[in-house]
Amino acid sequence: MRLHFLTNLAPLSVGRKLFWALFTPVFVISMLTSLFLLSTRFDDLNRQLFERTKQITEQVATTSEYAIVFSDQNMMYRILQNALSNHDINSVQLFNSEQKIIAELGSAPTQNNMTFTEESHIIEYDDHLESMSAIYYANNSLDGIFNAQTDLFNPTNQRNLIGWVKIEANKSAIKIAKYQYASLIIFSLVLLNILTILGAYHFSSHLTQPINKLAMALNKLVKGQFSAAKLTKLPPEYAELQKDLLDLTERLEHHHEELIIGIEQSTEDIRRSMDSMEEKSAQLHIANREAMESNRLKSQFLANISHEVRTPLNAILGYTKTLQKDIVDPQQRLYVDTIEQSTNSLLAIIGDILDFSKIEAGKLNLENNHFNLKALVDDVYQILSVNLLTKEKQIDLVPEFCADIPEWFVGDSTRIRQILTNLIGNAIKFTHQGSVRTKVSIASQTSQEITLSFQIIDTGIGIPEHKIHRLFKPFSQVDTSTTRQFGGTGLGLVITKKLVEQMKGKIEVSSDPSIGSTFRFTITLKKSNKTSQYKQKLDRRVLLLEPSTTYKNYLTAYLDSIGVHYVACSDIEQIISTLNKQHDAIDAVLLSVTPDDQNTTEARELIAYCAQQYAIPSIMMVQPPGQIAHYPDLKSLCSDILLKPISQDRLYQALLHINKAPIELLSQKALPSANHEHLKNLKILAVDDSPVNLQLLNHWLTPAGVKVSTAYSGRQAVDMAIHEKFDLIFMDIQMPEMDGMETTQQLRQLKHYKNTPIIALTAHALGSEQQQILASGMNAYLTKPIDEELLFTTIETWRNNTKTFQDQVDDKLINIFDLDKALAVVDGKADIAKEMFDMLADSLDAEKKLIQHHLEKQDTEKLIEVVHRIHGASKYTGTINIARHAGFLETHLKELGLEDADGVAEDFIEAIEELLNHRQLIPWPQSVNPTR
Ligand code: ADP
């Protein structure tokens, strides 16, 4: 506390310190001197009074001896008078030997108990002294004892006590003297100190004045008051300092002026560059708008071009496939195969370019469907192996799934297939020997979502480290020589990366030309409630011959997991010797066959041996490009022929049906067009402005017994439909005069076409256009170029469809729009209900953009305003889904602000888009005009 107080004291100024340094010693010395003088003077006065009193007492005692002896009163009084004449003496008393007063003079003595002793003594009281002395009478007679030696008498010295004298002396006189002296001393002391104070003050201020002046001058310098600083005058002894100060001031003034000029210059420069920046920013803004516009035009152009290119490709591919079936001459067959291959790669390139332009234009929307991931990966492997493996290029393709991975997910399976096809395709393309493995594991999961981690590991040519950074840039390939060797556009990885990022994932690559490359990526998928049928354990014992260690590990791990016991053999001899020993305990032989001739012949012999000798069936695992059709003679001997890479599912099925020999089923698959008997007499109308495409449809459908009518325009189609009832209609989208969507809407107005399946044939792949197609009243769509098999499957699906078109629409609308609710609000007045709905729906596109804008700017208040507006309106227009999501978002924003609002806002925007896409499907009651 005390310390705190001390530290709070303001430090003394230099002037004060100097003052105290001068004044304090003078003050202390003068005080001490005064005390010393006073005390010695007071002692002196006391001592003098004491001496005088004592002396007078003794004098009275001596002189009064005879007066007492002779009782001479007069003499006594004279003596006393004499003593009293001293102004210090108050009273004098004489006592006889009996201690009785015999004479006294002066003021009445104070009653004190003086003791009568033979010795003289003085007692001091506060205001007076009392002195007492004995009076003797000396009797000097000669009748003393004679001294024989000296011949003289020794005189006898006899002293007799005859009385006492008592004198009282007062102290008042010395008190006055003391007061006088003390006054003098105090006066001198005060005077001296006043003089000292004046002197010290003067001296200290004289000494500190230049320092103060200097401080003030510096202060003015700091404030930039240079002329005031220059006026500072220091005493002559500081002339040098004064000169330096002036010098410093001038220099600073100079710098200051320079600085101001510099600042003015810079300000001017900044102003000018800001002007030019503003100008540049305006130019940039314009350029940016132009660039965006040209980007949009580019994407549109690419989409149009791709459409235009796909349409003729459709015809080329279709006829090529037709030719392939008919041509026998191997040379011609080679030509046609080449045409097919080239067309397919052209299609792939167009697909890539279209995807790229869609991604660039931000138009790539992901779909959500339930899919089986294992089946998807197997499928990708299967297709790629058939296309990419050759007799010379034999590599192991191995999918590896961690045990805890579920089979079913919800996500965009087409896009996941695209990612995997691209990465696994690249890996196979750039690997000459070894393996391409795909490892799938769970990276993380929540109650709703799973993040999967994929690794595509190859043992191929690898990518040099300094070229890895180029991989994900558009149109870039690691080097041009590989490009020539392997082809491709260099867009695959760019598209893959964008797709992965859109699925909330990341992609990265590590590569070493001596080992190979590993591409890792993650994607986040929703969990699916679908599960695959439980696969019960198989109680089987098999012999396994698989020369590749990687593949053997994959197979044995799976066999273990489904309870199949196996003996892994290293060659055919070992199989035979094992069979000879324990053929009773063996259910089948699992045999891997590479396409080289020797291996094939050996395998053939082994299979025949097992079948004939022990009646043990074999399951043949064929490495592409070996086709199942290449082993016609083995079909009856083998229990099953599986094409590598072998999916776990197909292996399970093969092991389950070991003795059933389902080879016929496989051969059926190779000839798809064989049986369309049940389509006979089906009446189909094909509408397309391109005669080539119509011809192609005709070519496919007529042999199956389908009755195909063709229309070259929408108008013609409607006319034909009025006069004839078709079972199914194929409708081109882009047609002059009246497009496919409008034609469909007109057809749906016709009574007997309310529920007829209408399938779009489109080269458009954008998600929003597909939605529009469906919204216009069509049931499904097929993307050009049309696959023959898919065409027949689609016909099968829709001809057996029992649902009315309205049922389908209702299915779609059920969660989006509630017509009853919309009508109930306006007492069933459909016109008003539709008007209100249109007002909201018309504004939604703009409102959606506003929401996205406010979200970007993080402006909660304005966002709440918009959402609240839509929420209010959506309650009265039957738009139940929008109302629900607007309610969620509004509550979220009000209670939690923008924190974690992204997902809720996304759902809301999705709800808006969904409504806009299905707007045309709403079945407003008849009194209402047709929708626009
Ligand atoms: P493209 O469609 O031309 O194959 P990608 O974007 O898929 O384009 O690949 C770009 C380039 O990256 C390829 O040309 C190749 O040089 C290199 N690359 C991709 N994957 C691999 C891989 N697994 N091993 C070696 N090089 C690869």
mmCIF file of C-alpha atoms in Angstrom, residues 311-452:
data_model
loop_
_atom_site.group_PDB
_atom_site.id
_atom_site.type_symbol
_atom_site.label_atom_id
_atom_site.label_comp_id
_atom_site.label_asym_id
_atom_site.label_seq_id
_atom_site.Cartn_x
_atom_site.Cartn_y
_atom_site.Cartn_z
ATOM 1 C CA THR A 311 -26.948 -36.940 -84.344
ATOM 2 C CA PRO A 312 -24.969 -38.102 -87.427
ATOM 3 C CA LEU A 313 -22.811 -40.300 -85.174
ATOM 4 C CA ASN A 314 -25.982 -42.026 -84.120
ATOM 5 C CA ALA A 315 -26.563 -43.050 -87.677
ATOM 6 C CA ILE A 316 -22.934 -44.043 -88.274
ATOM 7 C CA LEU A 317 -22.775 -46.211 -85.168
ATOM 8 C CA GLY A 318 -26.144 -47.764 -85.772
ATOM 9 C CA TYR A 319 -25.360 -48.765 -89.325
ATOM 10 C CA THR A 320 -21.891 -49.913 -88.401
ATOM 11 C CA LYS A 321 -23.358 -52.319 -85.846
ATOM 12 C CA THR A 322 -25.816 -53.518 -88.442
ATOM 13 C CA LEU A 323 -23.022 -54.046 -90.943
ATOM 14 C CA GLN A 324 -20.929 -55.932 -88.378
ATOM 15 C CA LYS A 325 -23.638 -58.558 -88.148
ATOM 16 C CA ASP A 326 -23.875 -59.073 -91.897
ATOM 17 C CA ILE A 327 -20.299 -58.837 -93.146
ATOM 18 C CA VAL A 328 -18.405 -62.060 -93.516
ATOM 19 C CA ASP A 329 -15.337 -60.916 -95.418
ATOM 20 C CA PRO A 330 -12.591 -60.470 -92.786
ATOM 21 C CA GLN A 331 -11.005 -57.517 -94.565
ATOM 22 C CA GLN A 332 -14.274 -55.640 -94.743
ATOM 23 C CA ARG A 333 -15.054 -56.648 -91.194
ATOM 24 C CA LEU A 334 -11.789 -55.053 -90.084
ATOM 25 C CA TYR A 335 -12.780 -51.817 -91.835
ATOM 26 C CA VAL A 336 -16.144 -51.770 -90.166
ATOM 27 C CA ASP A 337 -14.619 -52.562 -86.754
ATOM 28 C CA THR A 338 -12.274 -49.650 -87.250
ATOM 29 C CA ILE A 339 -15.186 -47.377 -88.120
ATOM 30 C CA GLU A 340 -16.964 -48.495 -84.940
ATOM 31 C CA GLN A 341 -13.893 -47.975 -82.790
ATOM 32 C CA SER A 342 -13.250 -44.525 -84.224
ATOM 33 C CA THR A 343 -16.856 -43.528 -83.806
ATOM 34 C CA ASN A 344 -16.789 -44.663 -80.201
ATOM 35 C CA SER A 345 -13.657 -42.678 -79.434
ATOM 36 C CA LEU A 346 -15.137 -39.652 -81.217
ATOM 37 C CA LEU A 347 -18.208 -40.034 -79.020
ATOM 38 C CA ALA A 348 -16.040 -40.248 -75.913
ATOM 39 C CA ILE A 349 -14.222 -37.069 -76.911
ATOM 40 C CA ILE A 350 -17.489 -35.263 -77.529
ATOM 41 C CA GLY A 351 -18.730 -36.517 -74.158
ATOM 42 C CA ASP A 352 -15.614 -35.142 -72.469
ATOM 43 C CA ILE A 353 -15.914 -31.781 -74.189
ATOM 44 C CA LEU A 354 -19.571 -31.533 -73.310
ATOM 45 C CA ASP A 355 -18.880 -32.428 -69.672
ATOM 46 C CA PHE A 356 -16.053 -29.931 -69.536
ATOM 47 C CA SER A 357 -18.218 -27.152 -70.971
ATOM 48 C CA LYS A 358 -21.022 -28.034 -68.593
ATOM 49 C CA ILE A 359 -18.686 -27.927 -65.625
ATOM 50 C CA GLU A 360 -17.208 -24.644 -66.842
ATOM 51 C CA ALA A 361 -20.686 -23.178 -67.201
ATOM 52 C CA GLY A 362 -21.563 -24.448 -63.693
ATOM 53 C CA LYS A 363 -24.430 -26.451 -65.129
ATOM 54 C CA LEU A 364 -23.414 -29.871 -63.950
ATOM 55 C CA ASN A 365 -26.024 -31.075 -61.495
ATOM 56 C CA LEU A 366 -25.495 -34.268 -59.579
ATOM 57 C CA GLU A 367 -28.309 -36.732 -59.332
ATOM 58 C CA ASN A 368 -29.189 -38.952 -56.421
ATOM 59 C CA ASN A 369 -29.964 -42.565 -56.999
ATOM 60 C CA HIS A 370 -29.440 -45.778 -55.055
ATOM 61 C CA PHE A 371 -26.588 -47.845 -56.460
ATOM 62 C CA ASN A 372 -24.468 -50.836 -55.570
ATOM 63 C CA LEU A 373 -20.861 -49.668 -55.345
ATOM 64 C CA LYS A 374 -19.258 -53.111 -55.641
ATOM 65 C CA ALA A 375 -21.308 -53.891 -58.725
ATOM 66 C CA LEU A 376 -20.380 -50.516 -60.176
ATOM 67 C CA VAL A 377 -16.636 -51.032 -59.661
ATOM 68 C CA ASP A 378 -16.872 -54.567 -61.079
ATOM 69 C CA ASP A 379 -18.736 -53.239 -64.059
ATOM 70 C CA VAL A 380 -16.138 -50.550 -64.722
ATOM 71 C CA TYR A 381 -13.356 -53.135 -64.521
ATOM 72 C CA GLN A 382 -15.218 -55.485 -66.782
ATOM 73 C CA ILE A 383 -15.842 -52.968 -69.529
ATOM 74 C CA LEU A 384 -12.335 -51.536 -69.369
ATOM 75 C CA SER A 385 -10.671 -54.936 -69.377
ATOM 76 C CA VAL A 386 -12.524 -55.986 -72.490
ATOM 77 C CA ASN A 387 -11.588 -52.783 -74.250
ATOM 78 C CA LEU A 388 -8.040 -52.255 -73.052
ATOM 79 C CA LEU A 389 -6.416 -55.619 -72.401
ATOM 80 C CA THR A 390 -4.719 -57.374 -75.292
ATOM 81 C CA LYS A 391 -2.979 -60.667 -75.803
ATOM 82 C CA GLU A 392 0.303 -58.911 -75.163
ATOM 83 C CA LYS A 393 -0.946 -56.788 -72.315
ATOM 84 C CA GLN A 394 -1.911 -59.071 -69.445
ATOM 85 C CA ILE A 395 -2.319 -57.252 -66.168
ATOM 86 C CA ASP A 396 -4.211 -58.148 -63.025
ATOM 87 C CA LEU A 397 -7.230 -55.986 -62.325
ATOM 88 C CA VAL A 398 -8.109 -56.284 -58.653
ATOM 89 C CA PRO A 399 -10.872 -54.533 -56.730
ATOM 90 C CA GLU A 400 -10.296 -54.536 -52.956
ATOM 91 C CA PHE A 401 -13.086 -53.503 -50.613
ATOM 92 C CA CYS A 402 -12.589 -53.134 -46.889
ATOM 93 C CA ALA A 403 -14.870 -55.484 -45.005
ATOM 94 C CA ASP A 404 -16.949 -52.748 -43.327
ATOM 95 C CA ILE A 405 -18.057 -51.045 -46.541
ATOM 96 C CA PRO A 406 -21.777 -51.204 -47.203
ATOM 97 C CA GLU A 407 -22.832 -52.191 -50.708
ATOM 98 C CA TRP A 408 -25.518 -49.607 -51.361
ATOM 99 C CA PHE A 409 -25.200 -45.829 -51.446
ATOM 100 C CA VAL A 410 -27.161 -42.839 -52.665
ATOM 101 C CA GLY A 411 -25.336 -40.603 -55.133
ATOM 102 C CA ASP A 412 -24.775 -39.919 -58.791
ATOM 103 C CA SER A 413 -23.708 -43.360 -59.965
ATOM 104 C CA THR A 414 -23.180 -42.220 -63.559
ATOM 105 C CA ARG A 415 -20.651 -39.637 -62.468
ATOM 106 C CA ILE A 416 -18.927 -42.023 -60.061
ATOM 107 C CA ARG A 417 -18.673 -44.496 -62.888
ATOM 108 C CA GLN A 418 -17.173 -41.720 -65.023
ATOM 109 C CA ILE A 419 -14.540 -40.941 -62.349
ATOM 110 C CA LEU A 420 -13.610 -44.597 -61.920
ATOM 111 C CA THR A 421 -13.622 -45.284 -65.659
ATOM 112 C CA ASN A 422 -11.264 -42.415 -66.236
ATOM 113 C CA LEU A 423 -8.812 -43.230 -63.432
ATOM 114 C CA ILE A 424 -8.850 -47.018 -63.859
ATOM 115 C CA GLY A 425 -8.819 -46.590 -67.652
ATOM 116 C CA ASN A 426 -5.738 -44.370 -67.420
ATOM 117 C CA ALA A 427 -4.089 -46.825 -65.043
ATOM 118 C CA ILE A 428 -4.681 -49.749 -67.425
ATOM 119 C CA LYS A 429 -3.644 -47.629 -70.402
ATOM 120 C CA PHE A 430 -0.313 -46.695 -68.845
ATOM 121 C CA THR A 431 0.507 -50.088 -67.287
ATOM 122 C CA HIS A 432 2.177 -52.806 -69.386
ATOM 123 C CA GLN A 433 2.635 -55.460 -66.765
ATOM 124 C CA GLY A 434 1.777 -55.981 -63.138
ATOM 125 C CA SER A 435 -1.540 -54.909 -61.759
ATOM 126 C CA VAL A 436 -4.106 -52.180 -61.348
ATOM 127 C CA ARG A 437 -5.701 -52.347 -57.914
ATOM 128 C CA THR A 438 -8.622 -50.318 -56.647
ATOM 129 C CA LYS A 439 -8.792 -50.112 -52.882
ATOM 130 C CA VAL A 440 -11.955 -48.748 -51.311
ATOM 131 C CA SER A 441 -12.228 -47.891 -47.629
ATOM 132 C CA ILE A 442 -14.261 -45.661 -45.354
ATOM 133 C CA ALA A 443 -12.538 -42.367 -44.545
ATOM 134 C CA SER A 444 -15.199 -41.041 -42.180
ATOM 135 C CA GLN A 445 -18.919 -41.209 -41.631
ATOM 136 C CA THR A 446 -21.835 -39.492 -39.938
ATOM 137 C CA SER A 447 -25.331 -40.770 -39.355
ATOM 138 C CA GLN A 448 -26.339 -39.554 -42.828
ATOM 139 C CA GLU A 449 -23.216 -39.619 -44.943
ATOM 140 C CA ILE A 450 -20.135 -41.685 -45.650
ATOM 141 C CA THR A 451 -16.886 -40.376 -47.034
ATOM 142 C CA LEU A 452 -15.228 -43.093 -49.091
#
